[in-house]
CSV table of C-alpha atoms in Angstrom, one decimal:
chain,number,residue,atom,x,y,z
M,51,UNK,CA,-73.3,6.2,-33.5
M,52,UNK,CA,-70.2,7.4,-32.1
M,53,UNK,CA,-71.7,11.1,-32.4
M,54,UNK,CA,-74.5,10.2,-29.5
M,55,UNK,CA,-71.9,8.2,-27.7
M,56,UNK,CA,-69.5,11.0,-27.4
M,57,UNK,CA,-72.2,13.4,-26.4
M,58,UNK,CA,-73.6,11.0,-23.8
M,59,UNK,CA,-70.4,10.7,-22.3
M,60,UNK,CA,-69.9,14.5,-22.6
M,61,UNK,CA,-73.3,15.1,-20.8
M,62,UNK,CA,-72.1,12.8,-17.8
M,63,UNK,CA,-68.9,14.8,-17.4
M,64,UNK,CA,-71.5,17.8,-17.5
M,65,UNK,CA,-73.4,15.9,-14.5
M,66,UNK,CA,-70.6,15.2,-12.2
M,67,UNK,CA,-70.6,16.9,-8.9
M,68,UNK,CA,-68.2,20.1,-8.2
M,69,UNK,CA,-65.4,18.5,-6.0
M,70,UNK,CA,-64.7,15.8,-9.0
M,71,UNK,CA,-61.1,16.7,-10.2
M,72,UNK,CA,-61.2,17.2,-14.0
M,73,UNK,CA,-57.9,16.2,-16.7
M,74,UNK,CA,-57.2,15.7,-19.6
M,75,UNK,CA,-54.4,12.9,-21.8
M,76,UNK,CA,-52.8,12.3,-24.9
M,77,UNK,CA,-52.2,8.5,-25.3
M,78,UNK,CA,-50.2,6.4,-27.5
M,79,UNK,CA,-50.3,2.4,-27.8
M,80,UNK,CA,-52.2,-0.6,-29.8
M,81,UNK,CA,-55.0,1.5,-30.1
M,82,UNK,CA,-53.5,4.3,-32.1
M,83,UNK,CA,-52.9,8.3,-30.9
M,84,UNK,CA,-55.7,8.8,-28.9
M,85,UNK,CA,-56.7,11.5,-26.4
M,86,UNK,CA,-59.4,11.7,-23.1
M,87,UNK,CA,-60.9,13.3,-20.4
M,88,UNK,CA,-61.0,11.7,-16.7
M,89,UNK,CA,-63.3,12.8,-13.9
M,90,UNK,CA,-62.0,11.8,-10.6
M,91,UNK,CA,-65.0,10.7,-8.3
M,92,UNK,CA,-62.5,10.5,-5.1
M,93,UNK,CA,-59.5,8.4,-4.2
M,94,UNK,CA,-60.8,5.4,-5.3
M,95,UNK,CA,-63.1,5.4,-8.8
M,96,UNK,CA,-62.3,8.0,-11.8
M,97,UNK,CA,-64.1,7.9,-15.3
M,98,UNK,CA,-62.5,8.4,-18.5
M,99,UNK,CA,-63.9,9.1,-22.1
M,100,UNK,CA,-61.5,8.3,-24.6
M,101,UNK,CA,-61.1,8.6,-28.8
M,102,UNK,CA,-58.3,6.5,-30.7
M,103,UNK,CA,-57.3,6.4,-34.0
M,104,UNK,CA,-54.9,3.8,-35.6
M,105,UNK,CA,-54.1,3.6,-39.0
M,106,UNK,CA,-51.0,1.1,-39.3
M,107,UNK,CA,-49.5,-0.4,-42.2
M,108,UNK,CA,-48.2,-4.2,-42.3
M,109,UNK,CA,-47.1,-7.6,-44.0
M,110,UNK,CA,-48.2,-10.7,-43.2
M,111,UNK,CA,-48.2,-14.0,-44.3
M,112,UNK,CA,-52.0,-16.2,-44.3
M,113,UNK,CA,-51.4,-19.5,-45.9
M,114,UNK,CA,-49.7,-19.8,-48.9
M,115,UNK,CA,-50.2,-15.7,-49.5
M,116,UNK,CA,-48.2,-12.9,-48.9
M,117,UNK,CA,-50.1,-9.7,-47.4
M,118,UNK,CA,-50.0,-6.1,-47.5
M,119,UNK,CA,-52.4,-4.3,-45.3
M,120,UNK,CA,-53.2,-1.8,-42.7
M,121,UNK,CA,-55.5,-1.3,-39.6
M,122,UNK,CA,-57.8,1.1,-40.1
M,123,UNK,CA,-60.0,1.7,-36.2
M,124,UNK,CA,-61.6,4.9,-35.4
M,125,UNK,CA,-63.1,4.2,-31.7
M,126,UNK,CA,-64.2,6.0,-29.1
M,127,UNK,CA,-64.5,4.2,-25.3
M,128,UNK,CA,-65.8,5.1,-21.5
M,129,UNK,CA,-63.9,3.2,-18.7
M,130,UNK,CA,-64.0,3.5,-15.2
M,131,UNK,CA,-61.2,2.9,-13.2
M,132,UNK,CA,-61.1,1.5,-9.8
M,133,UNK,CA,-57.6,2.4,-7.2
M,134,UNK,CA,-58.5,-0.2,-4.6
M,135,UNK,CA,-55.5,1.5,-2.5
M,136,UNK,CA,-56.0,4.7,-3.5
M,137,UNK,CA,-53.2,5.4,-5.1
M,138,UNK,CA,-51.7,5.0,-8.3
M,139,UNK,CA,-52.3,1.2,-9.2
M,140,UNK,CA,-55.4,1.0,-11.2
M,141,UNK,CA,-57.6,-1.9,-12.5
M,142,UNK,CA,-60.0,-0.8,-15.5
M,143,UNK,CA,-63.0,-2.0,-17.0
M,144,UNK,CA,-65.1,-0.7,-20.1
M,145,UNK,CA,-65.4,-1.0,-23.9
M,146,UNK,CA,-64.5,0.5,-26.8
M,147,UNK,CA,-67.4,1.5,-29.5
M,148,UNK,CA,-66.4,1.7,-33.4
M,149,UNK,CA,-65.0,1.0,-36.7
M,150,UNK,CA,-62.0,-1.4,-36.6
M,151,UNK,CA,-61.3,-3.0,-39.9
M,152,UNK,CA,-58.1,-4.9,-41.1
M,153,UNK,CA,-57.9,-4.3,-45.0
M,154,UNK,CA,-55.8,-6.8,-47.0
M,155,UNK,CA,-54.2,-6.6,-50.4
M,156,UNK,CA,-52.0,-8.9,-52.6
M,157,UNK,CA,-50.9,-9.9,-56.1
M,158,UNK,CA,-49.3,-13.0,-56.4
M,159,UNK,CA,-46.3,-13.6,-58.7
M,160,UNK,CA,-45.3,-17.4,-58.1
M,161,UNK,CA,-48.9,-20.2,-57.8
M,162,UNK,CA,-50.3,-20.1,-54.6
M,163,UNK,CA,-52.9,-22.3,-52.6
M,164,UNK,CA,-56.3,-20.6,-51.8
M,165,UNK,CA,-58.7,-22.7,-50.5
M,166,UNK,CA,-56.7,-26.1,-51.1
M,167,UNK,CA,-56.4,-25.7,-54.5
M,168,UNK,CA,-53.1,-24.1,-56.5
M,169,UNK,CA,-53.6,-20.9,-59.0
M,170,UNK,CA,-51.7,-19.2,-60.9
M,171,UNK,CA,-50.5,-15.4,-60.8
M,172,UNK,CA,-52.4,-14.8,-63.9
M,173,UNK,CA,-55.7,-16.9,-62.9
M,174,UNK,CA,-55.3,-15.0,-59.2
M,175,UNK,CA,-55.3,-11.4,-60.4
M,176,UNK,CA,-55.4,-9.1,-57.4
M,177,UNK,CA,-56.6,-10.0,-53.9
M,178,UNK,CA,-58.2,-7.7,-51.7
M,179,UNK,CA,-59.8,-8.6,-48.4
M,180,UNK,CA,-61.3,-7.1,-45.0
M,181,UNK,CA,-61.1,-8.7,-41.2
M,182,UNK,CA,-63.8,-6.9,-39.3
M,183,UNK,CA,-63.6,-6.7,-35.9
M,184,UNK,CA,-67.2,-6.3,-34.1
M,185,UNK,CA,-67.9,-2.7,-33.4
M,186,UNK,CA,-68.6,-3.0,-29.5
M,187,UNK,CA,-65.9,-4.7,-27.8
M,188,UNK,CA,-65.8,-4.8,-23.9
M,189,UNK,CA,-62.0,-4.2,-21.9
M,190,UNK,CA,-60.4,-5.4,-18.8
M,191,UNK,CA,-57.4,-4.1,-17.8
M,192,UNK,CA,-54.5,-3.1,-14.7
M,193,UNK,CA,-52.7,-0.3,-15.2
M,194,UNK,CA,-51.0,3.0,-13.4
M,195,UNK,CA,-51.9,6.3,-13.3
M,196,UNK,CA,-50.7,9.1,-10.4
M,197,UNK,CA,-53.0,12.0,-12.6
M,198,UNK,CA,-55.2,12.3,-9.2
M,199,UNK,CA,-52.7,11.5,-7.0
M,200,UNK,CA,-49.4,13.4,-7.5
M,201,UNK,CA,-49.3,17.2,-6.0
M,202,UNK,CA,-48.5,18.6,-9.3
M,203,UNK,CA,-50.8,19.0,-12.5
M,204,UNK,CA,-49.1,16.3,-14.7
M,205,UNK,CA,-49.2,12.9,-14.4
M,206,UNK,CA,-48.2,9.8,-16.0
M,207,UNK,CA,-50.3,6.6,-17.1
M,208,UNK,CA,-49.5,3.3,-18.4
M,209,UNK,CA,-52.4,0.7,-18.8
M,210,UNK,CA,-52.4,-3.3,-20.2
M,211,UNK,CA,-54.9,-5.6,-20.7
M,212,UNK,CA,-57.5,-6.9,-23.4
M,213,UNK,CA,-60.5,-5.8,-25.7
M,214,UNK,CA,-62.9,-8.6,-26.2
M,215,UNK,CA,-64.6,-8.9,-29.8
M,216,UNK,CA,-66.7,-11.7,-31.6
M,217,UNK,CA,-65.0,-13.9,-34.1
M,218,UNK,CA,-64.3,-11.5,-36.9
M,219,UNK,CA,-65.7,-11.6,-40.2
M,220,UNK,CA,-63.0,-11.9,-43.5
M,221,UNK,CA,-64.3,-11.4,-46.6
M,222,UNK,CA,-62.1,-11.8,-50.4
M,223,UNK,CA,-62.8,-11.0,-53.9
M,224,UNK,CA,-60.2,-11.1,-56.7
M,225,UNK,CA,-60.2,-8.6,-59.7
M,226,UNK,CA,-58.0,-8.8,-62.9
M,227,UNK,CA,-57.9,-12.5,-63.3
M,228,UNK,CA,-58.6,-15.0,-65.5
M,229,UNK,CA,-60.8,-16.8,-63.0
M,230,UNK,CA,-62.0,-13.7,-61.1
M,231,UNK,CA,-65.7,-14.5,-62.1
M,232,UNK,CA,-65.7,-18.0,-61.7
M,233,UNK,CA,-67.9,-19.4,-59.2
M,234,UNK,CA,-65.8,-22.3,-58.3
M,235,UNK,CA,-62.8,-19.8,-57.6
M,236,UNK,CA,-64.8,-17.7,-55.7
M,237,UNK,CA,-65.9,-20.8,-53.4
M,238,UNK,CA,-62.6,-21.2,-52.9
M,239,UNK,CA,-61.6,-18.0,-51.6
M,240,UNK,CA,-64.9,-18.1,-49.6
M,241,UNK,CA,-62.7,-21.0,-47.7
M,242,UNK,CA,-59.6,-19.3,-48.1
M,243,UNK,CA,-61.0,-16.5,-45.7
M,244,UNK,CA,-62.3,-19.1,-43.2
M,245,UNK,CA,-58.9,-20.2,-42.8
M,246,UNK,CA,-57.5,-16.2,-42.5
M,247,UNK,CA,-60.4,-16.1,-39.8
M,248,UNK,CA,-59.0,-18.9,-37.8
M,249,UNK,CA,-55.7,-18.0,-38.1
M,250,UNK,CA,-56.2,-14.4,-37.3
M,251,UNK,CA,-57.1,-14.9,-33.9
M,252,UNK,CA,-57.8,-11.3,-33.6
M,253,UNK,CA,-60.9,-11.7,-31.4
M,254,UNK,CA,-59.0,-11.2,-28.4
M,255,UNK,CA,-57.1,-7.8,-29.3
M,256,UNK,CA,-54.6,-6.6,-26.9
M,257,UNK,CA,-54.2,-3.2,-25.8
M,258,UNK,CA,-51.1,-1.5,-24.5
M,259,UNK,CA,-51.1,2.2,-23.6
M,260,UNK,CA,-49.1,5.0,-22.3
M,261,UNK,CA,-50.1,8.8,-21.8
M,262,UNK,CA,-49.7,12.2,-20.4
M,263,UNK,CA,-52.1,13.9,-18.1
M,264,UNK,CA,-52.8,17.2,-17.1
M,265,UNK,CA,-55.3,17.9,-14.1
M,266,UNK,CA,-57.0,21.3,-13.9
């Protein structure tokens, strides 16, 4: 799917009128490290195709359990930037597409509450889980980008906004514990997963991004 999207975006770029201005950019921000191609269609509209990768470790407590984990995002995106005053200020809309998983891992060393009941470390063993965001995530934001208005070839861009996702899917599993295979304990894990989904609130993912651009 991602390959098809990239091919489609490349075809759109090739089909742009000869008068269009083309630029490339390197970005860093909450979507990860990324690169993009910009095509300026005039003083008001610019279209962008992006590719981003985020791999970031974190520690977080959900309920009674201390989790370590990491973001594993691989996305492409397509966006239209509107410069309503024909200057660097912009309003952006589009969507991200790709895999966006948050992996979780925990090895409790003290009794913990899971799904409303308390279990010992020996009973729990190792906990693993995944918070999966929807593959398609619409985006809206505002920012600053002087790529097409600056006299020189180099420009600066900054963007803030939010990417919308369906409610995250959360799955938990246990291994190495005396109750890892117990149906009642697995039901507790399912209840805990539902609580994590409600607490995580990753249905809205904040976007903050800085980039350096070069116009050909």
